[in-house]
Amino acid sequence: MDSNSPEPVADFPGTRDPFLAFLQQRLKQRQIPSFRQLALRSQVTPWQVGQLRQGQLHQMRLEPLLRIAQTLDLSLGELLAAAGLADRAPNTTLNPSPEPSLEPSLEPSLEPSLDSLRRECDRLQQQLQRQEQDLRQQFQRQSLGQLESWLKNWPKVVYAVENTKPELLAAKVLPLLHPLEELLASWGVATIGSVGEVVAYEPRQHQMLRSGDAVGVAGDGGIAGDGGIAGDGSIAGNLVQIQRPGYRHGSDLLHRAEVKPWQP
């Protein structure tokens, strides 16, 4: 197998190369399953990751080095130090007779000084920060666009309830919350159950309320704080009634639905 081709982390047990062992440990800590995934997440080529694995950082351009360091949650200085290059210029070799690089020269050679390396690193970090800020502002504008009708109408509802129409029916107010529900749905947020729903207890999705924590649900005869007793109701498969829904964000569990034992 070509030594430059990416391989899974598990393919290198007991390696004697300290730098390669260091890279393997960082991949495990960052939950990156292979060097190929490291290349994809860093947006660099497998060839460049092959150079990294061979410790040829001195032959690499600065931008892929910085991208890889950020993916591994390292500063550029930490990555260079792990490779034994902390006090060396970018074009200093690790051994007297390195094999020539096969990568085509796409850019002029870096100046042989750490000062130029640090300046370029600072420039790229500032560029990434600006891109992050632009993406955040774009996300906020899109979210505000979805909430436009709520932003326009909700203050009027609050004013009416507080000043002119205290008897305003909730049924007329609830439709104004639809933009919020649509925004959450567009983010992949989904509810686990609905208030008052009776379901089979599932520990991975439900949180049994302790005595004194239950919230009364309309129609079940309960009142706030009337006490949902855990006990046998916490056995998987027993019927429970949802007091507060839970939420998922994609495949991630935000919080479980709060339930109490159901008594027919």
CSV table of C-alpha atoms in Angstrom, one decimal:
chain,number,residue,atom,x,y,z
A,1,MET,CA,0.0,0.0,0.0
A,2,ASP,CA,1.3,3.5,-0.8
A,3,SER,CA,2.5,5.1,2.4
A,4,ASN,CA,0.9,8.3,1.4
A,5,SER,CA,-2.6,6.8,1.1
A,6,PRO,CA,-4.9,7.4,4.1
A,7,GLU,CA,-5.6,4.5,6.4
A,8,PRO,CA,-8.0,4.0,9.4
A,9,VAL,CA,-6.6,4.9,12.8
A,10,ALA,CA,-7.0,1.3,13.9
A,11,ASP,CA,-4.5,0.2,11.2
A,12,PHE,CA,-1.5,1.5,13.2
A,13,PRO,CA,-1.4,-0.3,16.5
A,14,GLY,CA,1.8,0.0,18.5
A,15,THR,CA,3.6,2.4,16.0
A,16,ARG,CA,7.1,3.3,16.9
A,17,ASP,CA,6.9,6.7,15.2
A,18,PRO,CA,6.2,9.2,18.1
A,19,PHE,CA,4.7,11.8,15.7
A,20,LEU,CA,2.4,9.3,14.0
A,21,ALA,CA,1.4,8.0,17.4
A,22,PHE,CA,0.6,11.6,18.4
A,23,LEU,CA,-1.6,12.0,15.3
A,24,GLN,CA,-3.4,8.8,16.0
A,25,GLN,CA,-4.2,9.9,19.6
A,26,ARG,CA,-5.5,13.3,18.3
A,27,LEU,CA,-7.7,11.5,15.8
A,28,LYS,CA,-9.2,9.4,18.6
A,29,GLN,CA,-9.8,12.4,20.8
A,30,ARG,CA,-11.5,14.3,18.0
A,31,GLN,CA,-13.5,11.1,17.0
A,32,ILE,CA,-12.1,11.2,13.5
A,33,PRO,CA,-12.2,7.5,12.3
A,34,SER,CA,-9.4,7.7,9.6
A,35,PHE,CA,-6.8,9.8,8.0
A,36,ARG,CA,-9.0,10.0,4.9
A,37,GLN,CA,-11.7,11.7,7.1
A,38,LEU,CA,-9.0,14.0,8.5
A,39,ALA,CA,-8.3,15.1,4.9
A,40,LEU,CA,-12.1,15.6,4.1
A,41,ARG,CA,-12.8,17.6,7.3
A,42,SER,CA,-9.7,19.7,6.8
A,43,GLN,CA,-10.4,20.3,3.1
A,44,VAL,CA,-7.0,19.2,2.1
A,45,THR,CA,-5.8,16.4,-0.2
A,46,PRO,CA,-5.0,12.9,0.9
A,47,TRP,CA,-1.5,13.5,-0.5
A,48,GLN,CA,-1.0,16.4,2.0
A,49,VAL,CA,-2.2,14.2,4.9
A,50,GLY,CA,0.3,11.6,3.7
A,51,GLN,CA,3.1,14.2,4.0
A,52,LEU,CA,1.8,15.0,7.5
A,53,ARG,CA,2.0,11.4,8.5
A,54,GLN,CA,5.5,11.1,7.3
A,55,GLY,CA,6.5,14.1,9.3
A,56,GLN,CA,7.3,16.2,6.2
A,57,LEU,CA,5.7,19.3,7.6
A,58,HIS,CA,8.6,21.4,6.4
A,59,GLN,CA,7.7,20.6,2.8
A,60,MET,CA,4.0,21.5,3.2
A,61,ARG,CA,2.4,24.9,2.5
A,62,LEU,CA,1.1,26.9,5.4
A,63,GLU,CA,-2.6,26.8,4.6
A,64,PRO,CA,-3.1,23.0,4.7
A,65,LEU,CA,-1.0,22.8,7.8
A,66,LEU,CA,-3.3,25.4,9.5
A,67,ARG,CA,-6.5,23.6,8.4
A,68,ILE,CA,-5.2,20.3,9.7
A,69,ALA,CA,-4.2,21.9,13.0
A,70,GLN,CA,-7.6,23.4,13.5
A,71,THR,CA,-9.4,20.1,12.7
A,72,LEU,CA,-7.2,18.4,15.3
A,73,ASP,CA,-8.0,21.2,17.8
A,74,LEU,CA,-4.3,22.3,17.9
A,75,SER,CA,-2.5,25.5,17.4
A,76,LEU,CA,0.0,25.6,14.5
A,77,GLY,CA,2.8,25.9,17.1
A,78,GLU,CA,1.6,22.7,18.9
A,79,LEU,CA,1.5,20.7,15.7
A,80,LEU,CA,5.0,21.9,14.7
A,81,ALA,CA,6.3,21.1,18.2
A,82,ALA,CA,4.9,17.6,18.1
A,83,ALA,CA,6.8,17.1,14.8
A,84,GLY,CA,10.0,18.4,16.3
A,85,LEU,CA,9.9,21.6,14.3
A,86,ALA,CA,9.1,24.1,17.1
A,87,ASP,CA,12.4,25.9,16.8
A,88,ARG,CA,13.1,25.4,13.1
A,89,ALA,CA,12.4,27.4,10.1
A,90,PRO,CA,9.7,26.1,7.7
A,91,ASN,CA,12.2,24.8,5.2
A,92,THR,CA,14.4,23.0,7.8
A,93,THR,CA,14.5,19.2,7.2
A,94,LEU,CA,14.1,16.6,9.9
A,95,ASN,CA,17.0,14.5,8.5
A,96,PRO,CA,20.1,15.3,6.4
A,97,SER,CA,18.9,13.4,3.3
A,98,PRO,CA,15.1,13.7,2.9
A,99,GLU,CA,13.4,12.3,-0.2
A,100,PRO,CA,12.4,15.0,-2.6
A,101,SER,CA,8.8,16.1,-2.6
A,102,LEU,CA,6.6,14.9,-5.5
A,103,GLU,CA,4.0,17.5,-5.0
A,104,PRO,CA,3.9,20.1,-7.8
A,105,SER,CA,5.0,23.5,-6.7
A,106,LEU,CA,1.8,25.7,-6.7
A,107,GLU,CA,3.1,28.6,-4.7
A,108,PRO,CA,6.5,30.3,-4.1
A,109,SER,CA,8.5,28.8,-1.2
A,110,LEU,CA,7.8,30.2,2.2
A,111,GLU,CA,10.4,32.6,3.6
A,112,PRO,CA,12.8,30.6,5.8
A,113,SER,CA,11.7,32.4,9.0
A,114,LEU,CA,9.3,31.7,11.8
A,115,ASP,CA,8.2,35.3,11.7
A,116,SER,CA,6.7,35.0,8.2
A,117,LEU,CA,5.0,31.8,9.2
A,118,ARG,CA,3.4,33.5,12.2
A,119,ARG,CA,2.3,36.4,10.1
A,120,GLU,CA,0.6,34.2,7.5
A,121,CYS,CA,-1.0,32.1,10.3
A,122,ASP,CA,-2.4,35.3,11.8
A,123,ARG,CA,-3.8,36.4,8.4
A,124,LEU,CA,-5.5,33.1,7.8
A,125,GLN,CA,-7.0,33.0,11.3
A,126,GLN,CA,-8.4,36.5,10.8
A,127,GLN,CA,-9.8,35.4,7.4
A,128,LEU,CA,-11.5,32.4,9.1
A,129,GLN,CA,-13.0,34.6,11.8
A,130,ARG,CA,-14.5,37.0,9.2
A,131,GLN,CA,-16.0,34.0,7.4
A,132,GLU,CA,-17.5,32.7,10.6
A,133,GLN,CA,-18.9,36.2,11.3
A,134,ASP,CA,-20.4,36.4,7.8
A,135,LEU,CA,-22.0,32.9,8.2
A,136,ARG,CA,-23.5,33.9,11.6
A,137,GLN,CA,-25.0,37.1,10.2
A,138,GLN,CA,-26.4,35.2,7.2
A,139,PHE,CA,-28.0,32.6,9.6
A,140,GLN,CA,-29.4,35.4,11.8
A,141,ARG,CA,-30.9,37.2,8.7
A,142,GLN,CA,-32.6,33.9,7.5
A,143,SER,CA,-34.0,33.3,11.0
A,144,LEU,CA,-35.3,36.8,11.3
A,145,GLY,CA,-37.0,36.4,7.9
A,146,GLN,CA,-38.9,33.4,9.1
A,147,LEU,CA,-39.9,35.2,12.3
A,148,GLU,CA,-41.0,38.4,10.5
A,149,SER,CA,-44.7,38.0,11.0
A,150,TRP,CA,-44.2,37.2,14.7
A,151,LEU,CA,-41.9,40.2,15.2
A,152,LYS,CA,-44.6,42.5,13.7
A,153,ASN,CA,-47.6,41.1,15.5
A,154,TRP,CA,-46.5,39.9,18.9
A,155,PRO,CA,-45.9,43.3,20.5
A,156,LYS,CA,-49.4,44.3,19.5
A,157,VAL,CA,-50.9,41.2,21.2
A,158,VAL,CA,-48.9,41.9,24.4
A,159,TYR,CA,-50.1,45.6,24.4
A,160,ALA,CA,-53.7,44.5,23.8
A,161,VAL,CA,-53.7,42.0,26.6
A,162,GLU,CA,-52.1,44.4,29.0
A,163,ASN,CA,-54.1,47.5,28.1
A,164,THR,CA,-57.2,47.1,26.1
A,165,LYS,CA,-58.3,43.4,25.7
A,166,PRO,CA,-57.4,41.4,28.8
A,167,GLU,CA,-60.0,38.9,27.8
A,168,LEU,CA,-58.3,38.2,24.5
A,169,LEU,CA,-58.7,34.5,23.8
A,170,ALA,CA,-55.6,32.3,23.7
A,171,ALA,CA,-57.1,30.6,20.6
A,172,LYS,CA,-56.5,33.9,18.7
A,173,VAL,CA,-53.0,34.2,20.0
A,174,LEU,CA,-51.7,30.7,19.3
A,175,PRO,CA,-51.5,31.1,15.5
A,176,LEU,CA,-49.0,33.9,16.0
A,177,LEU,CA,-46.6,31.3,17.5
A,178,HIS,CA,-46.6,29.3,14.3
A,179,PRO,CA,-43.5,31.1,12.9
A,180,LEU,CA,-41.5,29.9,15.9
A,181,GLU,CA,-42.7,26.3,15.4
A,182,GLU,CA,-41.8,26.5,11.7
A,183,LEU,CA,-38.3,27.9,12.6
A,184,LEU,CA,-37.6,25.1,15.0
A,185,ALA,CA,-38.9,22.5,12.5
A,186,SER,CA,-36.5,24.0,9.8
A,187,TRP,CA,-33.6,23.4,12.3
A,188,GLY,CA,-34.6,19.8,12.6
A,189,VAL,CA,-36.0,20.2,16.2
A,190,ALA,CA,-38.8,17.7,16.9
A,191,THR,CA,-40.9,17.1,19.9
A,192,ILE,CA,-41.1,13.9,21.9
A,193,GLY,CA,-44.8,13.4,22.7
A,194,SER,CA,-47.4,16.1,23.5
A,195,VAL,CA,-48.8,17.3,26.8
A,196,GLY,CA,-51.5,14.9,28.1
A,197,GLU,CA,-50.6,12.1,25.7
A,198,VAL,CA,-50.5,8.6,27.3
A,199,VAL,CA,-47.7,6.4,26.1
A,200,ALA,CA,-45.6,3.4,27.1
A,201,TYR,CA,-42.6,4.5,29.3
A,202,GLU,CA,-39.3,4.5,27.5
A,203,PRO,CA,-36.3,5.4,29.7
A,204,ARG,CA,-34.3,6.8,26.8
A,205,GLN,CA,-37.0,9.3,25.9
A,206,HIS,CA,-38.9,9.9,29.2
A,207,GLN,CA,-38.0,11.3,32.5
A,208,MET,CA,-40.2,10.2,35.4
A,209,LEU,CA,-41.2,13.1,37.7
A,210,ARG,CA,-40.5,12.8,41.3
A,211,SER,CA,-43.0,13.4,44.0
A,212,GLY,CA,-43.9,17.1,44.1
A,213,ASP,CA,-42.6,17.8,40.6
A,214,ALA,CA,-45.6,16.9,38.5
A,215,VAL,CA,-47.5,19.5,36.5
A,216,GLY,CA,-51.2,19.1,36.3
A,217,VAL,CA,-52.6,18.3,32.9
A,218,ALA,CA,-56.1,19.5,31.9
A,219,GLY,CA,-58.6,16.7,32.1
A,220,ASP,CA,-56.6,14.4,34.4
A,221,GLY,CA,-57.8,15.9,37.6
A,222,GLY,CA,-54.2,17.0,38.6
A,223,ILE,CA,-53.0,20.4,39.6
A,224,ALA,CA,-49.5,22.0,39.6
A,225,GLY,CA,-47.4,20.3,42.2
A,226,ASP,CA,-49.9,17.6,43.1
A,227,GLY,CA,-47.1,15.0,43.0
A,228,GLY,CA,-46.3,12.4,40.3
A,229,ILE,CA,-45.1,9.3,42.2
A,230,ALA,CA,-42.3,7.5,40.4
A,231,GLY,CA,-42.2,4.0,41.9
A,232,ASP,CA,-43.4,1.2,39.6
A,233,GLY,CA,-44.3,3.7,36.9
A,234,SER,CA,-40.7,3.9,35.9
A,235,ILE,CA,-40.7,0.4,34.6
A,236,ALA,CA,-40.2,0.3,30.8
A,237,GLY,CA,-43.5,-0.4,29.1
A,238,ASN,CA,-45.8,0.9,31.8
A,239,LEU,CA,-48.3,3.6,30.7
A,240,VAL,CA,-47.4,7.1,31.6
A,241,GLN,CA,-48.8,10.5,30.8
A,242,ILE,CA,-46.6,13.3,29.4
A,243,GLN,CA,-46.5,16.5,31.4
A,244,ARG,CA,-43.9,18.3,29.3
A,245,PRO,CA,-42.7,17.2,25.9
A,246,GLY,CA,-39.1,16.4,25.2
A,247,TYR,CA,-37.1,17.6,22.2
A,248,ARG,CA,-34.6,16.2,19.7
A,249,HIS,CA,-32.3,18.1,17.4
A,250,GLY,CA,-31.7,15.7,14.5
A,251,SER,CA,-30.3,12.6,16.1
A,252,ASP,CA,-29.3,14.4,19.3
A,253,LEU,CA,-31.5,14.3,22.4
A,254,LEU,CA,-31.9,17.8,23.8
A,255,HIS,CA,-34.0,16.7,26.8
A,256,ARG,CA,-36.4,13.9,27.6
A,257,ALA,CA,-40.1,14.3,28.0
A,258,GLU,CA,-41.3,14.6,31.6
A,259,VAL,CA,-43.9,12.0,32.5
A,260,LYS,CA,-45.8,10.6,35.5
A,261,PRO,CA,-47.6,7.3,36.0
A,262,TRP,CA,-51.0,7.2,34.3
A,263,GLN,CA,-54.0,6.2,36.3
A,264,PRO,CA,-57.1,5.4,34.2
